[in-house]
mmCIF file with all atom_site columns, C-alpha atoms in Angstrom:
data_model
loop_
_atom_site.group_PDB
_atom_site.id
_atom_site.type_symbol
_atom_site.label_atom_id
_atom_site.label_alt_id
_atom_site.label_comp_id
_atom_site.label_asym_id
_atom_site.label_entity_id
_atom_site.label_seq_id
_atom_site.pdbx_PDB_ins_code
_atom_site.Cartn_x
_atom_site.Cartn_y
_atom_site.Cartn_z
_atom_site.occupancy
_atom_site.B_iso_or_equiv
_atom_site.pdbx_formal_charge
_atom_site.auth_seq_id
_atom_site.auth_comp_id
_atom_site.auth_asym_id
_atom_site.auth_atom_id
_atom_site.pdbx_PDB_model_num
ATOM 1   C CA . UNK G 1 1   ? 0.000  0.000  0.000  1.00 41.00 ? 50  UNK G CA 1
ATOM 2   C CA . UNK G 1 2   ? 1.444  3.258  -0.809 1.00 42.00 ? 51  UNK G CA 1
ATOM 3   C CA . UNK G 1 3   ? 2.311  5.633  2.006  1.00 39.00 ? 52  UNK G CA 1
ATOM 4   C CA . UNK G 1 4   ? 0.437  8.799  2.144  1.00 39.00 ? 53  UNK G CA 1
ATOM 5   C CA . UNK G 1 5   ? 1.689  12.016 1.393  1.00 38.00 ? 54  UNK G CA 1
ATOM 6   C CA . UNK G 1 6   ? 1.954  15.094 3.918  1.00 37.00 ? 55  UNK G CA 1
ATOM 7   C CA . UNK G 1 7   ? 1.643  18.162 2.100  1.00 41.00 ? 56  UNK G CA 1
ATOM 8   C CA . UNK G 1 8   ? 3.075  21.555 4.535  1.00 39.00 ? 57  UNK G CA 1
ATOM 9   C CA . UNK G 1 9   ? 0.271  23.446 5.611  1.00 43.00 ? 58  UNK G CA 1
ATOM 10  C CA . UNK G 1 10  ? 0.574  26.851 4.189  1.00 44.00 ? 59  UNK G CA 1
ATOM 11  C CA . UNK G 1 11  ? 2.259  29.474 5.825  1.00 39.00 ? 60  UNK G CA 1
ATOM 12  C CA . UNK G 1 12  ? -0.004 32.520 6.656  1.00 43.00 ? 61  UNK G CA 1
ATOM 13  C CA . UNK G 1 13  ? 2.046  35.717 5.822  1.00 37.00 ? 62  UNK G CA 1
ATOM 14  C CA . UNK G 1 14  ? 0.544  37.367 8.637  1.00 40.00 ? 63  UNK G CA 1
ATOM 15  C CA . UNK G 1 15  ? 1.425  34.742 10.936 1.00 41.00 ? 64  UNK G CA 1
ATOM 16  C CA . UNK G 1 16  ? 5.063  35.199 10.168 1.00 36.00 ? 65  UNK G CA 1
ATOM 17  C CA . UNK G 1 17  ? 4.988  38.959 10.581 1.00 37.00 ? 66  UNK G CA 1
ATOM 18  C CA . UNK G 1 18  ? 3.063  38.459 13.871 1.00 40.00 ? 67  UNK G CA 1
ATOM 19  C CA . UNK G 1 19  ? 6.009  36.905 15.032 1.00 36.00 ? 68  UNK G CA 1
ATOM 20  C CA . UNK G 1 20  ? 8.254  39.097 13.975 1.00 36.00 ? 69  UNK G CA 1
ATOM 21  C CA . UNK G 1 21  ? 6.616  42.151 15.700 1.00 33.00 ? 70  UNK G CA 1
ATOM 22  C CA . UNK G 1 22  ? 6.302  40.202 18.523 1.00 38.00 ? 71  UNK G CA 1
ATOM 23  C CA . UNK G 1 23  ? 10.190 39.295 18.578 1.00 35.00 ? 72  UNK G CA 1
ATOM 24  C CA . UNK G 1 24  ? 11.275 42.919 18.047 1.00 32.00 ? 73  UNK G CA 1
ATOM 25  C CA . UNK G 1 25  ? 9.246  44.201 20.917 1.00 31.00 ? 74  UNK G CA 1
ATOM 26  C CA . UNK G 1 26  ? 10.749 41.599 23.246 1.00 34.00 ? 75  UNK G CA 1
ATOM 27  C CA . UNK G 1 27  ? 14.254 42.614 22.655 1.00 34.00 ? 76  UNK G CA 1
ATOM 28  C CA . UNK G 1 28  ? 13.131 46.105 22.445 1.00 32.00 ? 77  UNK G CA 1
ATOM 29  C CA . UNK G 1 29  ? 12.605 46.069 26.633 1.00 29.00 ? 78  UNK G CA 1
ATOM 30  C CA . UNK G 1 30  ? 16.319 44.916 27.156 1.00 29.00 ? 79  UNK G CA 1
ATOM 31  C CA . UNK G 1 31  ? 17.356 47.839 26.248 1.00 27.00 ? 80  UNK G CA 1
ATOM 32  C CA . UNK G 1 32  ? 20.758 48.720 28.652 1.00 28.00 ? 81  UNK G CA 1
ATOM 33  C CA . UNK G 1 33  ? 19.506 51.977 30.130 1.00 30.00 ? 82  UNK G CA 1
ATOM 34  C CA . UNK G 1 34  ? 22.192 54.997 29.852 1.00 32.00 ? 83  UNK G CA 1
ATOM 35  C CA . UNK G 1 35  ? 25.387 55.281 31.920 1.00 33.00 ? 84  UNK G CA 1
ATOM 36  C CA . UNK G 1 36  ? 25.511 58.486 34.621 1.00 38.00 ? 85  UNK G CA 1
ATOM 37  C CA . UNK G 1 37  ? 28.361 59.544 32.966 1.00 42.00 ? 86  UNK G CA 1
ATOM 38  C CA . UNK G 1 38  ? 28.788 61.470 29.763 1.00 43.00 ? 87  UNK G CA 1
ATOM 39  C CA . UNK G 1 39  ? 25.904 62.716 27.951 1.00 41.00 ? 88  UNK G CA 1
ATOM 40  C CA . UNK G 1 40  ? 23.479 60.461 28.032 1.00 41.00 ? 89  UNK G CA 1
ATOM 41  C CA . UNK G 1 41  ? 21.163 61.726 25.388 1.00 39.00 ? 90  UNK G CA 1
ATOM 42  C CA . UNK G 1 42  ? 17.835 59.970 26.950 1.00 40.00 ? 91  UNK G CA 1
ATOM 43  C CA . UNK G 1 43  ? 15.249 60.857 29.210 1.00 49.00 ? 92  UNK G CA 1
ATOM 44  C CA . UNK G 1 44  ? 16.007 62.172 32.936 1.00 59.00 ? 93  UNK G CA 1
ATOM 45  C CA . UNK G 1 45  ? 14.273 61.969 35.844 1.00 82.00 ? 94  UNK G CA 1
ATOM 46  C CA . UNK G 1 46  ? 14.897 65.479 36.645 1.00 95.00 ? 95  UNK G CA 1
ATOM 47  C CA . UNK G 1 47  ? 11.999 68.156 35.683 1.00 97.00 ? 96  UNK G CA 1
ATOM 48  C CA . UNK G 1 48  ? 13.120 69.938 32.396 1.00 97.00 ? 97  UNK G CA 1
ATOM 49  C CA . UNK G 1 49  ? 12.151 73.492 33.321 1.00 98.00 ? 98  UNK G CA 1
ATOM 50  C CA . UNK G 1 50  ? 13.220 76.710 31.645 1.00 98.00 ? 99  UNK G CA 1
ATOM 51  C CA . UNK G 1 51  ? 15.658 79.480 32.756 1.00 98.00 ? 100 UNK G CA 1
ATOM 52  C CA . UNK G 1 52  ? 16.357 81.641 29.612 1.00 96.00 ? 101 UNK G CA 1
ATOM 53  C CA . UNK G 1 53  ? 15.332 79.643 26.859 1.00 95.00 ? 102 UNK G CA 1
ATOM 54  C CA . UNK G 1 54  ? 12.522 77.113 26.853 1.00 96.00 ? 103 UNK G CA 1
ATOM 55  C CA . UNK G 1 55  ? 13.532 73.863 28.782 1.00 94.00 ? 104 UNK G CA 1
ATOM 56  C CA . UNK G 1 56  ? 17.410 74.635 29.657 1.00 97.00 ? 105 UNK G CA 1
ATOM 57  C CA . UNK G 1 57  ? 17.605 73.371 32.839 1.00 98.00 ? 106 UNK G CA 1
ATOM 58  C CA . UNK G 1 58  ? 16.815 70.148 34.797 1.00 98.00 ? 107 UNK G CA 1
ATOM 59  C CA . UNK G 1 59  ? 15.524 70.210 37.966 1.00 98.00 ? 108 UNK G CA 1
ATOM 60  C CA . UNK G 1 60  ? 15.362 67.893 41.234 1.00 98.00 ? 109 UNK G CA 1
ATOM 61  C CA . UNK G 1 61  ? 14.340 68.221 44.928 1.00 97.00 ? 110 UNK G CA 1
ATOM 62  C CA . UNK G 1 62  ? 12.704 70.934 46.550 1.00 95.00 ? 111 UNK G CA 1
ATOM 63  C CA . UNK G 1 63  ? 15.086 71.598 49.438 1.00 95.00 ? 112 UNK G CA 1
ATOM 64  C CA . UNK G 1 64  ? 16.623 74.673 51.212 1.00 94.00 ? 113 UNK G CA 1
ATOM 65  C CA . UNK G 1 65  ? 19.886 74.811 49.976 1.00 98.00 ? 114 UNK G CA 1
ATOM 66  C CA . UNK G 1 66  ? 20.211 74.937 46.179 1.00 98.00 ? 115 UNK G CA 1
ATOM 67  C CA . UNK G 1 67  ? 22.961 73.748 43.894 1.00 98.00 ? 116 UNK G CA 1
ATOM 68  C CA . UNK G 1 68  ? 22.981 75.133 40.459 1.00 98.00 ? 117 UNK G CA 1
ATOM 69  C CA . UNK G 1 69  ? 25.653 72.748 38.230 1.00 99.00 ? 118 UNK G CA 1
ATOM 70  C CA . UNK G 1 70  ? 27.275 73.489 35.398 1.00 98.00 ? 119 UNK G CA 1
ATOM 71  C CA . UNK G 1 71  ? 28.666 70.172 33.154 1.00 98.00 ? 120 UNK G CA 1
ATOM 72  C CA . UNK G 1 72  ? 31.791 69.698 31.140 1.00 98.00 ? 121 UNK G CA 1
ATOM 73  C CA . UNK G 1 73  ? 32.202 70.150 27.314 1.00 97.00 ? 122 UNK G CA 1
ATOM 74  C CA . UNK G 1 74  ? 31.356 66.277 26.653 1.00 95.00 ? 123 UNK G CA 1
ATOM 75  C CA . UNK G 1 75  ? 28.274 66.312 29.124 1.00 98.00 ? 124 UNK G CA 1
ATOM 76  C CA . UNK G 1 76  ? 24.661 67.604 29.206 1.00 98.00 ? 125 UNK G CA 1
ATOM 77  C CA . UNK G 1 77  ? 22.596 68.621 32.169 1.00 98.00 ? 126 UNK G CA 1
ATOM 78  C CA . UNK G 1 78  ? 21.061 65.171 32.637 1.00 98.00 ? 127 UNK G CA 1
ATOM 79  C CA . UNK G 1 79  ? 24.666 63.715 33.177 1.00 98.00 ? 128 UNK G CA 1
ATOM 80  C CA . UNK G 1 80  ? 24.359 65.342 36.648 1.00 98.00 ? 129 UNK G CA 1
ATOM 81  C CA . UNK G 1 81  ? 21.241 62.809 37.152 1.00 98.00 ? 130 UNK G CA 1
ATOM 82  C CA . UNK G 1 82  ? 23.192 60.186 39.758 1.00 98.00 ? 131 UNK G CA 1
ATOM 83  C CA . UNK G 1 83  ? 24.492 62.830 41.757 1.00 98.00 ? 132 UNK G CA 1
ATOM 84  C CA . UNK G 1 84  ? 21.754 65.357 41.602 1.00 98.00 ? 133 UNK G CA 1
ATOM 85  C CA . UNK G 1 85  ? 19.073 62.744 42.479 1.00 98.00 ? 134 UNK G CA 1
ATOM 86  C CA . UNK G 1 86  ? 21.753 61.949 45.678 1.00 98.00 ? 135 UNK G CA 1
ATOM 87  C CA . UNK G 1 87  ? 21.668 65.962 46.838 1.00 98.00 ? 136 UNK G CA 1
ATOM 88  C CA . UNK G 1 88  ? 18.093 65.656 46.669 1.00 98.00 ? 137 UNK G CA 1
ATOM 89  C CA . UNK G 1 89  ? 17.404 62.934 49.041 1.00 97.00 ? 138 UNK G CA 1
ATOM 90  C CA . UNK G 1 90  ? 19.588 65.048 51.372 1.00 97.00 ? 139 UNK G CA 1
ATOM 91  C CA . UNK G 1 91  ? 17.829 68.109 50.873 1.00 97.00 ? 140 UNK G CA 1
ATOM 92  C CA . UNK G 1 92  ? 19.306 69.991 48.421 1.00 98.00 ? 141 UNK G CA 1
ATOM 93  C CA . UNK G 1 93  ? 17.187 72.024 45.649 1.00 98.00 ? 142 UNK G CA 1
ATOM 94  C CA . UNK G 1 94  ? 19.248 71.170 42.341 1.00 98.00 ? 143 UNK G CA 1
ATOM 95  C CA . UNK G 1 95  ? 19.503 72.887 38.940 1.00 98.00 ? 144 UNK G CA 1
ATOM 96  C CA . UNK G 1 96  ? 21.472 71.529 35.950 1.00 98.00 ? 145 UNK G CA 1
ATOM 97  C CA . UNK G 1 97  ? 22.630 74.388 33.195 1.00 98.00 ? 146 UNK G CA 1
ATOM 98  C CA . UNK G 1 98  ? 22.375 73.031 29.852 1.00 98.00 ? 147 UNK G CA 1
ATOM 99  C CA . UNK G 1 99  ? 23.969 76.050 28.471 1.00 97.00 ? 148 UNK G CA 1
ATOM 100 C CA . UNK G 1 100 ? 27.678 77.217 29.764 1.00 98.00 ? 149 UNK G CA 1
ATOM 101 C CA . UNK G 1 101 ? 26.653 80.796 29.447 1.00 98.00 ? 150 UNK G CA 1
ATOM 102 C CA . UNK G 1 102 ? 26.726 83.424 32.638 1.00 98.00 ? 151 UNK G CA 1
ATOM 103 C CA . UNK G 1 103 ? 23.192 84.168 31.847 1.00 98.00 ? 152 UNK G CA 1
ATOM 104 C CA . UNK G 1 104 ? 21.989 80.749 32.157 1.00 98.00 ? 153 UNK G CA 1
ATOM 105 C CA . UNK G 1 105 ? 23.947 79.986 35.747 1.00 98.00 ? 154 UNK G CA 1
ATOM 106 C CA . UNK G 1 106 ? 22.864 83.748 37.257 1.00 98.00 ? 155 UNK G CA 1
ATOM 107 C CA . UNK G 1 107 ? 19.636 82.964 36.006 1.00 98.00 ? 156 UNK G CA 1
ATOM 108 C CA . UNK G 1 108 ? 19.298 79.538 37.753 1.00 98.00 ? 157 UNK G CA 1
ATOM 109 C CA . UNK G 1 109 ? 21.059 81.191 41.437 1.00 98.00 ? 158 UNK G CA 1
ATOM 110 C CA . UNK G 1 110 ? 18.231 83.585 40.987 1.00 98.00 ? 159 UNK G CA 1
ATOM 111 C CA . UNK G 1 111 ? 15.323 81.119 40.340 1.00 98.00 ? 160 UNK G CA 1
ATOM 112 C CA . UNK G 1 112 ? 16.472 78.790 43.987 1.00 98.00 ? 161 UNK G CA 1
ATOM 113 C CA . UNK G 1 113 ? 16.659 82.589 46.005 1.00 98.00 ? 162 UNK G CA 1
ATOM 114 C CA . UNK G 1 114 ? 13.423 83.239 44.545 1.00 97.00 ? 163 UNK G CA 1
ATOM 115 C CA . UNK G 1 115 ? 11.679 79.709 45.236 1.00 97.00 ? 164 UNK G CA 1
ATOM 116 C CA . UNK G 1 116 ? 13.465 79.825 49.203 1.00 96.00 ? 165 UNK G CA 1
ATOM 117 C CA . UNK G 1 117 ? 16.746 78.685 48.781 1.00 97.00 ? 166 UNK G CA 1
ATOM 118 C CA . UNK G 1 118 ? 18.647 80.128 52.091 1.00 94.00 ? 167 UNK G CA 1
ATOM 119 C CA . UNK G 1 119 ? 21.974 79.198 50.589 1.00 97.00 ? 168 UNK G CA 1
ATOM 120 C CA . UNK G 1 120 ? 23.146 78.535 46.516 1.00 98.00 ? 169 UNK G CA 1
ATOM 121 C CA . UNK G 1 121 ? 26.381 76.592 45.692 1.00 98.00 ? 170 UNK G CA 1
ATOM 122 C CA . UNK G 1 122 ? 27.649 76.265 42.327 1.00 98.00 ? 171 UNK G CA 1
ATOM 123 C CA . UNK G 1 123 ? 29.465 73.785 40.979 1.00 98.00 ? 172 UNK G CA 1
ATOM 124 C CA . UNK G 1 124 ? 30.993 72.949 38.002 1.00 98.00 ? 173 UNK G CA 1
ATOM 125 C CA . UNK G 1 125 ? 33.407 70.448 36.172 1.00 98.00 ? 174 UNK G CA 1
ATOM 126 C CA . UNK G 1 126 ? 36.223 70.982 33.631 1.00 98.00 ? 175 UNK G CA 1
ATOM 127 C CA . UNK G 1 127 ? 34.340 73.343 31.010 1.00 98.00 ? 176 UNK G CA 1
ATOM 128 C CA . UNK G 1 128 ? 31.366 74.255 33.425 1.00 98.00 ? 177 UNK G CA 1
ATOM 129 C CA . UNK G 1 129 ? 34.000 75.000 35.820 1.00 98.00 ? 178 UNK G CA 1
ATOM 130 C CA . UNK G 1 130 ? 35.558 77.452 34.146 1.00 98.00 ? 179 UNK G CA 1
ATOM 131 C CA . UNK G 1 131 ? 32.702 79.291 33.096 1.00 98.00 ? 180 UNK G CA 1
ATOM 132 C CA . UNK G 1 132 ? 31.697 78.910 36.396 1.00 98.00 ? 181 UNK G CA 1
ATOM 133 C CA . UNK G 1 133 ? 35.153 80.993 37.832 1.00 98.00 ? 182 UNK G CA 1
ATOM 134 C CA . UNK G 1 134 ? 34.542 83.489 35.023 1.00 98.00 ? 183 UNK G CA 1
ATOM 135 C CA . UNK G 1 135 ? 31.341 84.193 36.376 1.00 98.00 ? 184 UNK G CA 1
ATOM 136 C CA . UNK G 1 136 ? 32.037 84.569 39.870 1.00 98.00 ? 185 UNK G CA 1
ATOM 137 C CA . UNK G 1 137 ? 35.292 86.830 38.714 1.00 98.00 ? 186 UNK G CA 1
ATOM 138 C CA . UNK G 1 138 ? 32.714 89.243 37.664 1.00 98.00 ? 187 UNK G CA 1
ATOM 139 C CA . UNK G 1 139 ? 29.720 88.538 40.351 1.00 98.00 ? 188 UNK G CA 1
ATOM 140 C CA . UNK G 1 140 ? 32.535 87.199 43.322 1.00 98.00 ? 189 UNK G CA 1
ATOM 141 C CA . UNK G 1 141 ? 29.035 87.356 45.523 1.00 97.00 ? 190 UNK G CA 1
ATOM 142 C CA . UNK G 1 142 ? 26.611 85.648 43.592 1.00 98.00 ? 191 UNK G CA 1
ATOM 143 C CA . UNK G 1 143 ? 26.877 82.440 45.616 1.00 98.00 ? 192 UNK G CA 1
ATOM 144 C CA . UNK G 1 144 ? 27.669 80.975 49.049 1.00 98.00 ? 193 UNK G CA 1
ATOM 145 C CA . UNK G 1 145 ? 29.284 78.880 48.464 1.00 98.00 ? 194 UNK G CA 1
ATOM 146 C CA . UNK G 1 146 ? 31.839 77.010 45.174 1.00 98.00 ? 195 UNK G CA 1
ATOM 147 C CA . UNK G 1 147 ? 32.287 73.580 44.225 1.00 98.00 ? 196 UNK G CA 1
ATOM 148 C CA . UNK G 1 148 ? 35.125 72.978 41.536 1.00 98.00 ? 197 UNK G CA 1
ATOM 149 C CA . UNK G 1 149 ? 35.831 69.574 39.848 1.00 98.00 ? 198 UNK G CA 1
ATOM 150 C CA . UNK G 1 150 ? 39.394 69.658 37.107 1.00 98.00 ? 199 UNK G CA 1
ATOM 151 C CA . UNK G 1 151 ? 39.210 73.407 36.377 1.00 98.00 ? 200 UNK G CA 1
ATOM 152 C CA . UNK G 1 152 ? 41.595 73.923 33.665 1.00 98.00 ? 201 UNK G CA 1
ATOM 153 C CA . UNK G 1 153 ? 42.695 77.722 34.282 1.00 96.00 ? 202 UNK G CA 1
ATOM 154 C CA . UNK G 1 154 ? 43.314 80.131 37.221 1.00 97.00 ? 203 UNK G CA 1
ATOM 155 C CA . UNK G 1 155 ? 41.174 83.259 37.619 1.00 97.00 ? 204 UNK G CA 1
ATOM 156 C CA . UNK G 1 156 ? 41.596 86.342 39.802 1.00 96.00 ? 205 UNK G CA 1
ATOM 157 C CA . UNK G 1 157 ? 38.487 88.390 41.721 1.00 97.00 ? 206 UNK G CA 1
ATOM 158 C CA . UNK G 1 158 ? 36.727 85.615 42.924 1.00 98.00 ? 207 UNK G CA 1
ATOM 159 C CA . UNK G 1 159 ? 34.746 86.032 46.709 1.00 98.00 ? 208 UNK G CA 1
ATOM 160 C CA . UNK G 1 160 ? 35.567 84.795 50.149 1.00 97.00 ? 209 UNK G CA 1
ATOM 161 C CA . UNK G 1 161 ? 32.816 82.075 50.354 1.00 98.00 ? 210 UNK G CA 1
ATOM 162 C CA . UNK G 1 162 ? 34.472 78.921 50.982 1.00 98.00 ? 211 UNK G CA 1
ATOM 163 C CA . UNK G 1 163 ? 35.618 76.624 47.711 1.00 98.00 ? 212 UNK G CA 1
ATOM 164 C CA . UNK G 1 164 ? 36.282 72.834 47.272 1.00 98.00 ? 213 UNK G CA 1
ATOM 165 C CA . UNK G 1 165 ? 38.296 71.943 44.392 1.00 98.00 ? 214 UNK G CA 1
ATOM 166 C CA . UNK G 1 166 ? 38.629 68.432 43.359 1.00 98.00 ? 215 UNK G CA 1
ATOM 167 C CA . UNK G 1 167 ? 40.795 66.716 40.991 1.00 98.00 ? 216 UNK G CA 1
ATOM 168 C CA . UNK G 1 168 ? 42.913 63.636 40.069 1.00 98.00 ? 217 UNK G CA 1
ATOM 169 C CA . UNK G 1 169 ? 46.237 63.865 40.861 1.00 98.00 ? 218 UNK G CA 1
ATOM 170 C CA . UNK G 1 170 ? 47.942 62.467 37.853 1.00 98.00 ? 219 UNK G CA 1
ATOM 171 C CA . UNK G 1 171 ? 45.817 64.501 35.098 1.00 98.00 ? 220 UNK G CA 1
ATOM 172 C CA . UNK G 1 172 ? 47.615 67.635 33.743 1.00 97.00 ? 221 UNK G CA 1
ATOM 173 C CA . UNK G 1 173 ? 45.331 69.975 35.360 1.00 98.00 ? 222 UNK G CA 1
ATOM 174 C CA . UNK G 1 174 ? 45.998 68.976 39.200 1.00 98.00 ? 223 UNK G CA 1
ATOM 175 C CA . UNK G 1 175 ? 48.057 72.291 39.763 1.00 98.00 ? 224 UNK G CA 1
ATOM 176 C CA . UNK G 1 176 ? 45.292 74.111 38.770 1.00 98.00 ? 225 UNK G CA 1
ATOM 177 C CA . UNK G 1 177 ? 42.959 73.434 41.770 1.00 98.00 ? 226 UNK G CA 1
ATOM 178 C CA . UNK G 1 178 ? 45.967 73.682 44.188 1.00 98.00 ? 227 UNK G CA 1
ATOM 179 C CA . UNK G 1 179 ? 46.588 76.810 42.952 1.00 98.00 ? 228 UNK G CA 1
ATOM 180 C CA . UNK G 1 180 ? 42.898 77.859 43.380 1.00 98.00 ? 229 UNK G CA 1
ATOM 181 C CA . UNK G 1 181 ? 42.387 76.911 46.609 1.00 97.00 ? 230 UNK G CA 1
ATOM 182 C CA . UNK G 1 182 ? 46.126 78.519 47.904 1.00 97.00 ? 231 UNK G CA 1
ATOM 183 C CA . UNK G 1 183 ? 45.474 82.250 45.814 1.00 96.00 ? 232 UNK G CA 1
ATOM 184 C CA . UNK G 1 184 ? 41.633 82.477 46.023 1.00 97.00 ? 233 UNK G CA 1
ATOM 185 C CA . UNK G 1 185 ? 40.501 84.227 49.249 1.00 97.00 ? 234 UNK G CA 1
ATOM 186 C CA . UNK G 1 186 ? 38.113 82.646 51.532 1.00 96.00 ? 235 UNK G CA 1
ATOM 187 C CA . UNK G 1 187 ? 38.303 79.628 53.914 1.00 96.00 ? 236 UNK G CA 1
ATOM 188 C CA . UNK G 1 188 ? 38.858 76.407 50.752 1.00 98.00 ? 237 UNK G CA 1
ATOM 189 C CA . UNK G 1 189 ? 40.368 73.313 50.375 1.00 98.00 ? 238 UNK G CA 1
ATOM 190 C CA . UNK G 1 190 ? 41.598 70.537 47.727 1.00 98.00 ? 239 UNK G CA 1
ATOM 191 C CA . UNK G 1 191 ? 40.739 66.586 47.703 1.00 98.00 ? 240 UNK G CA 1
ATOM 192 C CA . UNK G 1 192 ? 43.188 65.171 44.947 1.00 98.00 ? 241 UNK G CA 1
ATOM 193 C CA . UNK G 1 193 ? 42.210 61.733 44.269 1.00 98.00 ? 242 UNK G CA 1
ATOM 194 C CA . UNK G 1 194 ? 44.749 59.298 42.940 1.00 98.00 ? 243 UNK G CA 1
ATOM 195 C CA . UNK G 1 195 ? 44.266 58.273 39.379 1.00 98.00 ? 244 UNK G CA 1
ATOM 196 C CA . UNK G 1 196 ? 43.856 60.587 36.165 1.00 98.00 ? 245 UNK G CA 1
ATOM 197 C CA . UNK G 1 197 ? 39.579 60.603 35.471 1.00 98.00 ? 246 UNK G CA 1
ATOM 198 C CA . UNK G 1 198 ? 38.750 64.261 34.813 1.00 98.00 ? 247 UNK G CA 1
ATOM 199 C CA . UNK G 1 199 ? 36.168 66.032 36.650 1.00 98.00 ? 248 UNK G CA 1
ATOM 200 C CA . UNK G 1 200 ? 32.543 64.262 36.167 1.00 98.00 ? 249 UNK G CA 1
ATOM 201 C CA . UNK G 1 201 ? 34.266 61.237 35.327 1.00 98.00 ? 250 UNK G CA 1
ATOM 202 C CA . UNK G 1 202 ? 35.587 61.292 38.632 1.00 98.00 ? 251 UNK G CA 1
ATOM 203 C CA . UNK G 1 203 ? 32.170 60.094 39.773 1.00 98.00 ? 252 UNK G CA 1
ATOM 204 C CA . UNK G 1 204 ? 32.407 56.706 37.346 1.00 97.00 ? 253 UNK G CA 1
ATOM 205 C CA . UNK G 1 205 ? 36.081 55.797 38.643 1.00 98.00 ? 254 UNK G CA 1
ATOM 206 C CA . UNK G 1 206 ? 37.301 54.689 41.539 1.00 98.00 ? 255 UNK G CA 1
ATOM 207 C CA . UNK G 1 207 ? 37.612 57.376 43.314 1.00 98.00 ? 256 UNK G CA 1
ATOM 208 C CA . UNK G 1 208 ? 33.894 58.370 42.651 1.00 98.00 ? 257 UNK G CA 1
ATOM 209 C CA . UNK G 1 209 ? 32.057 57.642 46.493 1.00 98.00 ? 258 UNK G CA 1
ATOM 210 C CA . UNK G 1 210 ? 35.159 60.168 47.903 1.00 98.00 ? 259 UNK G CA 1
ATOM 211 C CA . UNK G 1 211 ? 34.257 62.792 45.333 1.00 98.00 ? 260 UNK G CA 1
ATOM 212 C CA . UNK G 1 212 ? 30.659 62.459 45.801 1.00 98.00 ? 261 UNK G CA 1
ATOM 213 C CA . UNK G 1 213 ? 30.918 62.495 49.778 1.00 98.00 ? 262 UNK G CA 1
ATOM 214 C CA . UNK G 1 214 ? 32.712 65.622 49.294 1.00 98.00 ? 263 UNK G CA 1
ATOM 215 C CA . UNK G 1 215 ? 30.674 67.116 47.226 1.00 98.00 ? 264 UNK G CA 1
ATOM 216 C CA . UNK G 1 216 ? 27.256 66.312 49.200 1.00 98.00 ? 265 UNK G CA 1
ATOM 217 C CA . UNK G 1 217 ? 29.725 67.500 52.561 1.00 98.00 ? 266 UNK G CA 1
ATOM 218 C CA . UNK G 1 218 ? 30.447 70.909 50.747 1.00 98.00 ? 267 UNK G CA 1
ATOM 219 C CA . UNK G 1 219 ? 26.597 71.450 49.731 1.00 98.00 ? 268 UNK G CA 1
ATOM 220 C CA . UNK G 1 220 ? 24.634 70.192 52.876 1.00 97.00 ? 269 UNK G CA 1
ATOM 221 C CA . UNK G 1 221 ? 21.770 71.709 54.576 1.00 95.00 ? 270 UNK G CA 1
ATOM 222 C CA . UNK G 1 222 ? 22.629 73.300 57.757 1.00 83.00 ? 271 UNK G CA 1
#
């Protein structure tokens, strides 16, 4: 007796794409979320608010003492998310500066006096830093308080609030922030951390739960 023959069932086309879809949105939710360093490009959990143009800034926590920070030339305001989201829970009131300009940082001090801040510190890292300095060379009273990470270049006229500079000790800029905190008036200090990460990468290195307890130390609510 001959054997019988199995014909294939036919293949539905929109069975197969089905499948597909249902493939791609699978992988689609293993997506690595971004790093805290570097500009991450994606969504923050700050709240994007605006300062002088339309959604400049980032914003977290509603606390007394405001920190206005100011990111290097290879970051964005969210890169300050880990650490900002930290200064929070502590009770800080925190605004990140997308643009390096003095208008945009003056303009964010301004908006955490206004909303109750009893204290502002700024803070800044390599690029920010520097346009942070500039700024206070011209307003040397506009805070209460400074926060520098790897500045790359001395500046003269700043105020007698105190200062924290941080920096690696083997990257090429270490002298800088010694000679900050030795020439600059006011009550300030220096933390140089061994290895060579520059300013915000500081916080992704080794050396990144010293720089971050130093920074919430400088900034903390009395």
């Amino acid at each position: 007796m001959p054997s019988a023959i199995v014909r294939p069932r036919p293949i539905h086309l929109t069975a197969v794409l089905a499948v597909l879809l249902a493939a791609l949105l699978a992988c689609g939710t293993d997506e690595p979320a971004p790093s805290g360093g570097g500009s991450t490009g994606g969504e923050s959990s700050g709240e994007r608010i605006s300062l002088v143009d339309d959604g400049d800034a980032l914003r977290w926590g509603d606390g007394s003492y405001g920190v206005v920070l100011a990111h290097g030339a290879a970051f964005d305001a969210a890169s300050w998310q880990d650490q900002a989201e930290v200064m929070a829970d502590q009770g800080n009131s925190v605004i990140a500066v997308e643009d390096l300009t003095a208008e945009a940082m003056t303009a964010a001090v301004e908006r955490l006096r206004q909303d109750g801040a009893e204290s502002v510190a700024l803070v800044g890292g390599s690029a920010g830093a520097d346009a942070a300095l500039r700024l206070l060379s011209e307003q040397p009273d506009l805070v209460d308080r400074v926060v520098m990470l790897s500045a790359n270049s001395t500046v003269e006229g700043l105020g007698d609030q105190p200062k924290l500079f941080i920096a690696s000790e083997d990257e090429s800029v270490a002298d800088v922030s010694t000679e900050l905190a030795k020439t600059a008036p006011g009550d300030n200090e220096v933390l140089l951390l061994p290895g060579s990460d520059h300013a915000q990468n500081i916080f992704d290195g080794a050396q990144g739960d010293r720089a971050l307890d130093a920074l919430l130390g400088a900034v903390a609510p009395g």
